[in-house]
Coordinates of C-alpha atoms in Angstrom, one line a residue:
M1 CA 0.0 0.0 0.0
Q2 CA 1.5 3.3 -1.1
R3 CA 1.9 6.0 1.6
T4 CA 0.6 9.4 1.0
I5 CA 2.3 12.6 2.3
P6 CA 0.4 15.8 3.0
R7 CA 1.1 18.5 0.5
Q8 CA 2.0 21.0 3.1
V9 CA 5.0 19.1 4.3
G10 CA 7.1 20.3 1.3
P11 CA 6.5 24.1 1.7
T12 CA 6.9 23.9 5.6
M13 CA 10.3 21.9 5.3
A14 CA 11.5 24.5 2.7
R15 CA 10.7 27.5 5.1
N16 CA 12.5 25.6 7.9
I17 CA 15.5 25.1 5.7
G18 CA 15.6 28.8 4.8
R19 CA 15.5 29.9 8.5
M20 CA 18.1 27.5 9.6
T21 CA 20.4 28.4 6.8
V22 CA 20.1 32.0 7.5
L23 CA 20.7 31.5 11.2
M24 CA 23.8 29.4 10.4
L25 CA 25.1 32.0 8.1
V26 CA 24.7 34.6 10.9
V27 CA 26.6 32.3 13.3
T28 CA 29.2 31.7 10.6
S29 CA 29.8 35.4 10.2
I30 CA 30.2 36.0 13.9
A31 CA 32.2 33.0 14.8
P32 CA 35.5 34.0 13.2
F33 CA 35.6 37.2 15.4
V34 CA 34.8 35.3 18.5
A35 CA 37.4 32.6 17.6
Y36 CA 40.0 35.3 16.9
H37 CA 39.4 37.0 20.3
L38 CA 39.4 33.7 22.3
A39 CA 42.5 32.4 20.5
S40 CA 44.4 35.7 21.1
V41 CA 43.5 35.6 24.9
A42 CA 44.6 31.9 25.1
A43 CA 47.9 32.6 23.3
I44 CA 48.7 35.6 25.3
G45 CA 47.8 33.6 28.4
A46 CA 50.2 30.9 27.3
L47 CA 53.0 33.6 26.7
E48 CA 52.4 35.0 30.1
G49 CA 52.7 31.5 31.7
Q50 CA 56.0 31.1 29.8
L51 CA 57.2 34.5 30.9
Q52 CA 56.3 33.7 34.6
R53 CA 58.4 30.4 34.4
S54 CA 61.2 32.4 32.9
L55 CA 61.0 34.9 35.7
V56 CA 61.2 32.3 38.4
L57 CA 64.3 30.6 36.7
T58 CA 66.0 34.0 36.2
N59 CA 65.4 35.1 39.8
R60 CA 66.9 31.8 41.1
A61 CA 69.9 32.0 38.7
I62 CA 70.7 35.6 39.9
E63 CA 70.2 34.7 43.6
T64 CA 72.5 31.5 43.3
E65 CA 75.2 33.5 41.4
I66 CA 75.3 36.2 44.1
E67 CA 75.1 33.7 46.9
R68 CA 78.3 32.1 45.8
F69 CA 80.3 35.1 46.9
R70 CA 78.2 36.7 49.6
Y71 CA 80.4 35.5 52.5
L72 CA 83.8 35.6 50.6
P73 CA 84.7 39.2 51.9
L74 CA 83.8 38.2 55.5
I75 CA 86.0 35.0 55.2
L76 CA 88.9 37.1 53.9
G77 CA 88.9 39.0 57.1
E78 CA 89.8 35.8 59.1
D79 CA 93.1 35.3 57.2
A80 CA 96.3 36.3 59.0
R81 CA 97.7 38.1 55.9
I82 CA 94.5 40.4 55.6
R83 CA 94.3 41.0 59.4
A84 CA 97.8 42.2 59.3
L85 CA 96.7 44.9 57.0
A86 CA 93.9 45.8 59.4
E87 CA 96.4 46.0 62.2
G88 CA 98.2 48.7 60.4
E89 CA 101.2 46.7 59.0
R90 CA 101.9 48.0 55.5
S91 CA 105.5 46.7 54.9
P92 CA 106.3 45.5 51.4
A93 CA 106.5 41.9 52.6
V94 CA 103.0 42.0 54.3
L95 CA 101.6 43.7 51.1
E96 CA 103.2 41.2 48.9
A97 CA 101.8 38.3 51.0
A98 CA 98.3 39.9 50.9
N99 CA 98.4 40.4 47.1
R100 CA 99.4 36.8 46.4
Y101 CA 96.9 35.4 48.8
L102 CA 94.0 37.3 47.1
R103 CA 95.2 36.3 43.7
T104 CA 95.2 32.6 44.8
V105 CA 91.6 33.0 46.3
V106 CA 90.3 34.4 43.1
K107 CA 91.6 31.5 41.1
Q108 CA 90.0 29.0 43.4
A109 CA 86.7 30.8 44.1
G110 CA 86.0 31.9 40.4
A111 CA 85.3 35.6 41.5
A112 CA 86.4 38.4 39.1
E113 CA 88.6 40.3 41.5
L114 CA 89.3 40.6 45.2
Y115 CA 90.9 43.7 46.9
V116 CA 91.1 45.4 50.3
L117 CA 90.5 49.2 50.9
D118 CA 91.7 51.2 53.9
D119 CA 89.4 53.5 55.8
R120 CA 89.7 56.2 53.2
G121 CA 88.8 54.0 50.2
I122 CA 92.5 53.5 49.0
A123 CA 93.2 50.1 47.7
L124 CA 95.9 48.5 49.7
A125 CA 96.1 45.0 48.1
A126 CA 94.4 43.4 45.1
S127 CA 94.2 40.2 43.3
N128 CA 95.2 41.9 40.0
F129 CA 98.3 43.6 41.5
A130 CA 100.6 42.3 38.8
T131 CA 98.5 43.5 35.9
S132 CA 98.3 46.7 34.1
E133 CA 94.7 47.2 35.5
S134 CA 95.9 46.9 39.1
F135 CA 93.5 48.5 41.7
V136 CA 96.3 49.0 44.2
G137 CA 96.6 52.7 45.1
H138 CA 93.4 53.8 43.4
D139 CA 90.8 55.7 45.4
Y140 CA 87.3 54.0 45.6
G141 CA 86.0 56.1 48.6
F142 CA 83.2 57.5 46.3
R143 CA 81.7 54.2 45.7
P144 CA 78.4 53.4 47.7
Y145 CA 79.6 50.0 48.5
F146 CA 82.6 51.3 50.3
Q147 CA 80.4 53.8 52.2
D148 CA 77.8 51.3 53.0
A149 CA 80.4 48.9 54.5
L150 CA 81.8 51.6 56.7
R151 CA 78.5 52.6 58.0
T152 CA 76.6 49.3 58.3
G153 CA 79.3 46.5 58.1
E154 CA 78.6 45.3 54.6
G155 CA 77.5 46.7 51.1
R156 CA 76.5 45.7 47.7
Y157 CA 76.4 47.5 44.4
Y158 CA 76.5 46.9 40.6
A159 CA 78.6 49.3 38.5
I160 CA 81.1 49.5 35.7
G161 CA 84.7 49.4 37.0
V162 CA 86.3 52.8 36.8
T163 CA 89.7 51.2 36.5
T164 CA 89.0 48.2 34.3
G165 CA 85.9 49.4 32.5
K166 CA 84.3 46.1 33.0
P167 CA 81.0 45.8 34.9
G168 CA 80.5 43.7 38.0
Y169 CA 78.6 43.2 41.2
F170 CA 80.6 44.4 44.2
L171 CA 80.1 42.7 47.7
T172 CA 81.9 44.2 50.7
S173 CA 82.5 43.5 54.4
R174 CA 84.1 45.6 57.1
I175 CA 87.0 44.2 59.0
D176 CA 87.5 45.6 62.5
V177 CA 90.4 45.2 64.6
S178 CA 90.4 46.7 68.1
G179 CA 92.5 49.8 68.3
H180 CA 92.9 50.3 64.5
P181 CA 91.0 51.9 61.8
P182 CA 88.7 49.5 60.0
I183 CA 89.5 48.2 56.5
V184 CA 87.0 46.9 53.8
A185 CA 87.3 43.6 51.9
V186 CA 85.8 43.7 48.4
V187 CA 84.8 40.9 45.9
K188 CA 83.8 41.8 42.4
A189 CA 81.6 39.1 40.8
D190 CA 81.1 38.9 37.0
L191 CA 77.5 38.4 36.2
L192 CA 78.1 38.6 32.4
P193 CA 77.8 34.8 31.9
L194 CA 74.1 35.2 32.8
E195 CA 73.6 37.2 29.6
L196 CA 74.9 34.3 27.4
T197 CA 72.4 32.0 29.0
W198 CA 69.5 34.4 28.5
E199 CA 70.4 35.0 24.9
A200 CA 70.5 31.2 24.2
A201 CA 67.1 30.8 26.0
G202 CA 65.2 32.8 23.3
V203 CA 63.3 35.1 25.8
Q204 CA 64.5 38.6 26.0
T205 CA 65.6 39.1 29.7
A206 CA 67.0 42.2 31.4
I207 CA 67.8 43.3 35.0
A208 CA 67.7 47.0 36.1
D209 CA 69.0 48.7 39.1
R210 CA 66.9 50.7 41.7
W211 CA 67.0 53.7 39.2
G212 CA 65.6 51.6 36.3
I213 CA 68.8 51.4 34.4
V214 CA 69.2 48.0 32.6
F215 CA 72.7 46.7 33.3
L216 CA 72.3 43.1 32.3
S217 CA 70.4 41.8 29.3
G218 CA 70.3 39.1 26.7
N219 CA 69.4 41.9 24.3
P220 CA 72.3 44.1 23.6
D221 CA 70.0 46.9 22.5
W222 CA 68.6 47.2 26.0
K223 CA 71.8 47.4 27.9
Y224 CA 72.4 50.7 29.7
R225 CA 69.1 52.0 28.9
P226 CA 66.4 53.2 31.4
L227 CA 63.1 51.4 31.6
T228 CA 61.4 55.0 31.9
A229 CA 62.7 58.5 31.6
L230 CA 65.3 59.2 34.3
S231 CA 64.7 62.0 36.8
G232 CA 67.2 64.8 37.4
E233 CA 68.1 63.3 40.8
A234 CA 68.7 59.9 39.3
V235 CA 71.1 61.4 36.6
E236 CA 72.9 63.4 39.3
R237 CA 73.4 60.5 41.7
L238 CA 74.6 58.1 38.9
S239 CA 77.1 60.7 37.7
K240 CA 78.4 61.4 41.2
E241 CA 78.7 57.6 42.0
R242 CA 80.2 57.0 38.5
T243 CA 77.9 54.0 38.3
Y244 CA 78.0 53.6 34.5
E245 CA 81.2 55.3 33.6
G246 CA 81.2 56.2 29.9
A247 CA 77.5 55.6 29.3
N248 CA 75.4 58.5 28.3
L249 CA 72.2 57.6 30.2
A250 CA 70.5 60.9 29.7
A251 CA 70.4 60.6 25.9
T252 CA 69.2 57.0 25.7
K253 CA 65.6 56.2 24.8
P254 CA 63.6 54.5 27.5
I255 CA 62.5 50.9 26.9
L256 CA 58.9 51.3 28.0
P257 CA 56.5 53.7 26.2
S258 CA 55.7 57.1 27.8
G259 CA 53.2 56.7 30.6
V260 CA 53.8 53.1 31.2
I261 CA 55.1 52.3 34.7
P262 CA 56.6 48.9 35.3
P263 CA 54.5 46.7 37.8
A264 CA 55.9 46.3 41.3
G265 CA 56.9 42.7 40.4
E266 CA 54.0 40.7 42.1
A267 CA 53.5 37.2 40.7
D268 CA 49.9 38.0 39.7
A269 CA 50.7 41.3 38.1
P270 CA 49.4 41.3 34.5
A271 CA 51.9 41.6 31.6
I272 CA 52.2 44.7 29.6
Q273 CA 52.9 45.2 25.9
V274 CA 55.9 47.0 24.7
E275 CA 56.9 48.0 21.1
E276 CA 60.6 47.6 20.5
G277 CA 62.5 47.4 17.2
G278 CA 59.4 47.4 15.2
Q279 CA 57.8 44.4 16.9
Q280 CA 55.3 44.0 19.6
L281 CA 56.5 42.4 22.8
L282 CA 54.8 40.9 25.8
A283 CA 56.7 41.8 28.9
K284 CA 56.4 40.8 32.6
F285 CA 58.3 41.9 35.7
S286 CA 59.5 40.6 39.1
V287 CA 61.9 41.9 41.8
V288 CA 65.1 40.3 43.0
E289 CA 65.7 40.9 46.7
P290 CA 67.5 42.2 48.6
D291 CA 68.6 44.8 46.1
G292 CA 65.1 45.4 44.8
W293 CA 66.3 45.0 41.2
P294 CA 63.4 44.9 38.6
V295 CA 63.7 41.9 36.3
L296 CA 62.1 42.1 32.9
V297 CA 61.3 39.2 30.6
A298 CA 59.7 39.7 27.1
T299 CA 58.9 37.7 24.1
S300 CA 57.5 38.5 20.7
M301 CA 53.8 38.5 20.1
R302 CA 54.0 38.0 16.3
D303 CA 52.9 34.5 16.5
T304 CA 49.7 35.3 18.5
G305 CA 48.2 37.0 15.5
K306 CA 49.0 34.1 13.4
I307 CA 47.5 31.6 15.9
A308 CA 44.4 33.8 16.3
G309 CA 44.1 34.2 12.5
F310 CA 44.3 30.4 12.0
W311 CA 41.5 29.7 14.4
A312 CA 39.4 32.5 13.0
L313 CA 39.9 30.9 9.5
A314 CA 39.2 27.4 11.0
A315 CA 35.9 28.8 12.5
L316 CA 34.8 30.3 9.2
I317 CA 35.6 27.2 7.2
A318 CA 33.9 25.1 10.0
G319 CA 30.8 27.4 9.8
L320 CA 30.6 27.2 6.0
V321 CA 31.1 23.4 6.1
S322 CA 28.5 23.2 8.8
T323 CA 26.1 25.3 7.0
S324 CA 26.5 23.4 3.7
T325 CA 26.3 20.1 5.6
L326 CA 23.1 21.2 7.4
Y327 CA 21.5 22.3 4.2
F328 CA 22.5 19.1 2.5
L329 CA 21.2 16.9 5.4
H330 CA 17.9 18.8 5.7
Q331 CA 17.3 18.4 1.9
R332 CA 18.1 14.8 2.1
A333 CA 16.0 14.5 5.3
L334 CA 13.1 16.2 3.3
I335 CA 13.3 13.7 0.5
I336 CA 13.4 10.7 2.9
R337 CA 10.6 12.1 4.9
M338 CA 8.5 12.6 1.9
R339 CA 9.1 8.9 1.0
L340 CA 9.5 7.2 4.4
R341 CA 8.9 8.9 7.6
Q342 CA 10.3 6.0 9.6
G343 CA 13.7 6.4 7.9
D344 CA 13.9 10.1 8.9
I345 CA 13.1 9.1 12.5
L346 CA 15.9 6.4 12.4
E347 CA 18.4 8.9 11.0
R348 CA 17.7 11.5 13.6
K349 CA 18.2 8.8 16.3
V350 CA 21.5 7.7 14.8
A351 CA 22.8 11.4 14.7
E352 CA 21.6 12.0 18.3
R353 CA 23.3 8.8 19.4
T354 CA 26.6 9.8 17.4
R355 CA 26.6 13.1 19.3
D356 CA 26.1 11.3 22.6
L357 CA 28.9 8.9 21.9
A358 CA 31.2 11.9 21.0
R359 CA 30.3 13.5 24.4
E360 CA 30.9 10.3 26.2
I361 CA 34.4 9.8 24.4
D362 CA 35.3 13.5 25.2
M363 CA 34.1 13.2 28.9
R364 CA 36.1 9.8 29.2
K365 CA 39.3 11.4 27.9
R366 CA 38.9 14.4 30.4
T367 CA 38.3 11.9 33.1
E368 CA 41.4 9.9 32.3
D369 CA 43.4 13.0 32.2
E370 CA 42.2 14.2 35.6
L371 CA 42.8 10.7 37.1
R372 CA 46.3 10.7 35.6
R373 CA 47.1 14.2 37.1
A374 CA 45.6 13.0 40.5
Q375 CA 47.8 9.9 40.5
E376 CA 50.9 12.0 39.8
G377 CA 49.9 14.3 42.6
L378 CA 49.4 11.4 45.0
I379 CA 52.8 10.0 44.1
H380 CA 54.5 13.4 44.7
S381 CA 52.6 13.9 48.0
E382 CA 53.5 10.4 49.1
K383 CA 57.1 11.2 48.3
M384 CA 56.9 14.4 50.3
A385 CA 55.3 12.5 53.2
A386 CA 58.2 10.0 53.1
L387 CA 60.6 13.0 53.5
G388 CA 58.5 14.3 56.3
R389 CA 58.8 11.1 58.1
M390 CA 62.5 11.5 58.0
S391 CA 62.6 15.2 58.7
T392 CA 63.8 14.9 62.3
A393 CA 66.6 12.5 61.3
I394 CA 67.5 14.7 58.3
V395 CA 67.8 17.7 60.5
H396 CA 70.1 15.8 62.9
E397 CA 72.1 14.6 59.9
V398 CA 72.7 18.1 58.7
S399 CA 73.0 19.9 62.1
Q400 CA 75.6 17.5 63.4
P401 CA 78.1 18.4 60.6
L402 CA 77.2 22.0 60.9
A403 CA 78.2 21.9 64.6
A404 CA 81.4 20.2 63.8
L405 CA 82.1 22.5 60.9
E406 CA 81.7 25.5 63.4
A407 CA 84.1 24.0 65.8
T408 CA 86.6 23.1 63.1
L409 CA 86.5 26.5 61.6
A410 CA 86.8 28.1 65.0
T411 CA 89.9 25.9 65.7
A412 CA 91.2 26.9 62.3
G413 CA 90.8 30.5 63.2
V414 CA 92.8 30.1 66.4
L415 CA 95.5 28.2 64.6
A416 CA 95.6 30.9 61.8
E417 CA 96.1 33.6 64.5
K418 CA 99.1 31.5 65.8
E419 CA 100.4 31.2 62.2
E420 CA 100.3 27.5 62.2
A421 CA 99.6 27.0 58.5
G422 CA 100.0 23.3 58.5
K423 CA 97.3 22.7 61.1
V424 CA 95.0 25.2 59.6
G425 CA 95.2 23.2 56.2
A426 CA 94.3 20.1 58.0
M427 CA 91.4 21.8 59.7
L428 CA 90.1 23.2 56.4
L429 CA 90.4 19.7 54.8
D430 CA 88.2 18.4 57.7
A431 CA 85.7 21.3 57.2
R432 CA 85.6 20.6 53.5
A433 CA 84.8 16.9 54.1
L434 CA 81.9 18.0 56.3
V435 CA 80.6 20.3 53.7
K436 CA 80.7 17.5 51.1
R437 CA 78.8 15.3 53.6
M438 CA 76.1 18.0 53.9
Q439 CA 76.1 18.4 50.1
R440 CA 75.7 14.8 49.4
T441 CA 72.8 14.6 51.8
V442 CA 71.1 17.7 50.3
K443 CA 71.8 16.6 46.8
H444 CA 69.9 13.2 47.4
L445 CA 67.0 15.1 48.9
K446 CA 66.6 17.6 46.0
T447 CA 66.9 14.9 43.5
F448 CA 64.2 12.7 45.2
G449 CA 62.0 15.7 46.0
R450 CA 61.5 17.0 42.5
K451 CA 58.5 16.0 40.5
G452 CA 60.9 14.7 37.8
A453 CA 60.2 13.2 34.3
S454 CA 57.9 10.2 33.5
D455 CA 59.7 8.8 30.4
L456 CA 60.9 5.2 30.7
E457 CA 64.6 4.5 30.6
A458 CA 67.1 1.9 31.4
V459 CA 67.7 2.0 35.2
D460 CA 70.5 0.4 37.2
I461 CA 68.5 -1.3 40.1
D462 CA 71.6 -1.3 42.3
V463 CA 71.9 2.5 41.9
V464 CA 68.3 2.8 42.8
I465 CA 68.7 0.6 46.0
R466 CA 71.8 2.7 47.1
N467 CA 70.1 6.0 46.5
A468 CA 67.0 4.8 48.5
L469 CA 69.3 3.7 51.4
D470 CA 71.1 7.0 51.2
L471 CA 67.9 8.8 51.6
A472 CA 66.8 6.7 54.5
A473 CA 70.2 6.8 56.2
P474 CA 69.3 9.6 58.6
R475 CA 66.1 7.8 59.8
A476 CA 68.1 4.5 60.1
K477 CA 70.9 6.3 62.1
T478 CA 68.3 7.7 64.5
L479 CA 66.9 4.3 65.3
G480 CA 70.5 2.8 65.5
V481 CA 69.9 0.4 62.5
V482 CA 72.6 -0.3 59.9
P483 CA 70.8 -1.8 56.9
T484 CA 72.5 -4.9 55.4
I485 CA 72.9 -4.8 51.6
D486 CA 73.1 -8.1 49.7
T487 CA 73.6 -7.5 45.9
P488 CA 75.9 -10.2 44.4
G489 CA 77.0 -10.4 40.8
I490 CA 76.4 -8.1 37.8
A491 CA 74.1 -5.1 38.4
P492 CA 70.8 -5.8 36.4
V493 CA 68.9 -3.1 34.5
V494 CA 65.2 -2.5 34.4
V495 CA 63.0 -0.4 32.3
A496 CA 61.4 2.2 34.6
V497 CA 61.4 5.8 35.8
A498 CA 64.4 6.1 38.2
V499 CA 62.8 8.7 40.7
K500 CA 59.4 6.7 40.9
L501 CA 61.3 3.4 41.5
E502 CA 63.4 5.1 44.3
Q503 CA 60.2 6.2 45.8
V504 CA 59.0 2.5 45.9
M505 CA 62.2 1.4 47.5
L506 CA 62.3 4.2 50.0
N507 CA 58.7 3.5 51.1
L508 CA 59.5 -0.2 51.7
I509 CA 62.8 0.6 53.6
L510 CA 61.0 3.3 55.8
N511 CA 58.2 0.8 56.6
A512 CA 60.8 -1.7 57.6
L513 CA 62.6 0.9 59.8
D514 CA 59.2 1.7 61.4
A515 CA 58.5 -1.9 62.1
V516 CA 61.9 -2.4 64.0
E517 CA 61.7 0.7 66.0
G518 CA 62.0 0.0 69.7
R519 CA 63.0 -3.6 69.3
Q520 CA 66.2 -5.1 70.7
A521 CA 68.8 -6.0 68.0
P522 CA 66.8 -4.4 65.1
S523 CA 67.8 -5.6 61.7
V524 CA 66.9 -4.5 58.1
T525 CA 68.3 -6.3 55.1
V526 CA 68.0 -5.4 51.3
R527 CA 68.6 -8.5 49.1
R528 CA 68.8 -8.4 45.3
T529 CA 68.5 -11.6 43.2
T530 CA 68.0 -12.4 39.6
E531 CA 66.2 -15.5 38.3
A532 CA 64.1 -16.5 35.2
G533 CA 64.5 -13.2 33.5
R534 CA 63.3 -11.2 36.5
V535 CA 65.0 -9.2 39.2
N536 CA 63.7 -9.4 42.7
V537 CA 64.6 -6.9 45.4
T538 CA 63.5 -8.0 49.0
V539 CA 63.4 -5.8 52.0
I540 CA 63.5 -7.9 55.2
D541 CA 63.0 -6.7 58.7
N542 CA 62.7 -8.5 62.1
G543 CA 59.8 -6.3 63.3
T544 CA 56.3 -7.4 64.5
G545 CA 55.3 -8.5 61.0
I546 CA 52.0 -8.2 59.3
A547 CA 49.0 -10.0 60.7
P548 CA 47.6 -12.8 58.5
E549 CA 44.2 -11.1 58.1
H550 CA 45.9 -7.9 57.0
R551 CA 48.4 -9.3 54.5
D552 CA 46.0 -9.2 51.6
R553 CA 44.9 -5.6 52.4
V554 CA 48.1 -3.8 52.9
A555 CA 48.1 -2.5 49.3
E556 CA 44.5 -1.1 49.5
P557 CA 44.2 2.6 49.4
F558 CA 43.6 4.2 52.9
F559 CA 44.3 1.0 54.7
T560 CA 46.7 1.4 57.6
T561 CA 47.5 -0.2 60.9
K562 CA 49.4 2.8 62.2
L563 CA 48.1 5.2 64.8
T564 CA 45.7 8.0 63.9
G565 CA 47.7 10.8 62.2
E566 CA 50.8 8.8 61.3
G567 CA 49.7 8.1 57.7
L568 CA 46.8 7.9 55.2
G569 CA 47.5 4.3 54.1
L570 CA 48.4 5.5 50.6
G571 CA 52.2 4.6 50.5
L572 CA 52.0 0.9 49.6
S573 CA 49.0 1.5 47.4
I574 CA 50.9 4.0 45.4
A575 CA 54.1 1.9 45.4
T576 CA 52.1 -1.1 44.0
A577 CA 50.7 1.1 41.3
I578 CA 54.0 2.4 40.3
V579 CA 55.6 -1.1 40.1
Q580 CA 52.6 -2.5 38.1
E581 CA 53.2 0.4 35.7
F582 CA 56.7 -1.0 35.0
G583 CA 55.3 -4.6 34.5
G584 CA 56.3 -5.7 38.0
E585 CA 54.5 -6.6 41.2
I586 CA 54.9 -6.3 45.1
T587 CA 54.4 -9.2 47.3
F588 CA 54.5 -9.6 51.1
A589 CA 55.3 -12.6 53.2
E590 CA 56.4 -13.5 56.8
A591 CA 60.2 -13.5 57.2
P592 CA 62.0 -16.5 58.8
G593 CA 62.2 -16.0 62.6
G594 CA 59.5 -13.3 62.5
G595 CA 59.1 -10.0 60.7
T596 CA 58.2 -9.0 57.2
M597 CA 59.6 -9.7 53.7
A598 CA 58.4 -7.2 51.0
T599 CA 59.6 -8.2 47.5
V600 CA 59.6 -6.1 44.3
S601 CA 59.8 -8.2 41.2
M602 CA 60.3 -6.6 37.7
P603 CA 61.4 -8.0 34.4
V604 CA 65.0 -7.6 33.6
G605 CA 65.9 -5.2 30.8
K606 CA 69.1 -5.0 28.7
R607 CA 71.9 -6.3 31.2
S608 CA 74.5 -3.9 32.3
A609 CA 78.0 -4.6 31.0
R610 CA 79.9 -3.0 33.8
P611 CA 80.5 -4.7 37.3
L612 CA 78.5 -3.7 40.2
E613 CA 80.0 -1.0 42.4
A614 CA 80.3 -1.5 46.1
A615 CA 77.3 -0.1 47.9
Q616 CA 78.1 3.0 49.9

């Protein structure tokens, strides 16, 4: 039986098609402008994030470079040759000894220059005494770093050297000897290597002084230019202090446009736009303390217009395609509806289901990304929790060498006053050993504490074991436990992420140490074996062990047998997830004679060709 379709269906559908086509054309004409604006905002936001990260790295680099030399002038004052100058001895032999000592310190410390000024600012001795640019005999009493040192005991100042013509950062300390006029020890640090680093980074970076004069920059066109127009007071002070000798600051063009004031440097301060050299730059500021130097980073905005234009064009094309597709689909639907209404209904249902599936897929992807980020956050939080559990022992591990270092240096000072150079050298070697000990501890903590990469790599399992034991060493020492290491034969290699695998090992070792706390003759053993293409690392303790009813639940999230507040029960759950990510597993069993054996089993990767080094 042939179906009949009312005649009014055709004109009604035609009118609907016309209305929808016009509406889509209106949307298509508006969409490119909206897409251009949103893409511009997103691109500028991405640039601001990049600039903010560059500011953080730049500030840390500057602070690190300055901290290298901050205490050097004060340490110079403890040397007998320098104190002889402070006591008024100015004989040729004393001056020659001081000059040679300063030259030796410069070679070892890496500073640009070292020199000593009397209470009038006249250079008595200098590390460059034997060069044509020697500071000896020159008057630097007009320099603020000298005046600040006499007044407050220390000073710091950045300027171009009036003798050498080379810029540098000057750090000073006043040396007082009872009954004699004070002298001032000065170290000149060369910050110019920072400029090469900034130039290679591809982001234009600059540092300005308190007057706004750029004195360090990866962009040569910015150097010795003010951020904003200089006031008369600034020009007068800079000329009087001869800060930038030879630079015509008053005649240079400011970097920032007229009327634009650099932000105070807060982290949430918005970026500003600057036009320089015919291109538009996006700039962001921060402040380096304690000098209050403004730090400027900027990057070109030329790509933001291209990105925004691309998305605007994409929106236009998508709108036109959507309009054409919509018209085609509705025409096709009209024909199908005229012939078979049921087919039209089925097609609408298929289209609706397709859209629902697309939304479900998109929602699932977002959910998986959120879960992945949450997992990484939990792993890092558990890593910080492990460090927190060892905080008291770590403080003891660092404070003990510090106390010994203080006593050693005090003894060295007494021996230096007695001019017993041989004994002073021995004391300084002891002090250096203590410093290396603290550096080793801090290095392990910094490496373990960072979030780190997530790329798989070939990892030496014995190195992972040693690093985990080094991190747990302060906690073990506090409990009076000396872990035993049994790693025979060639060191195997596994495919994993080293920092994550260290976190697993550290968690098992800390749990073993917690289990033996308060027991007589506590014992913790780490044993590594290889069999059937798998490497097994077992942590064995003689603690109270795991109750049979709890053994199958120890890896469950939030399950813990510790007292309230001592843990969330996530450590073993996260460790299990990490090991499973690398194709391995963690098992728990009762140790012979009581206690617990926790075993990490992973497939062996490409075997190491080098012999296993002795565990430290």
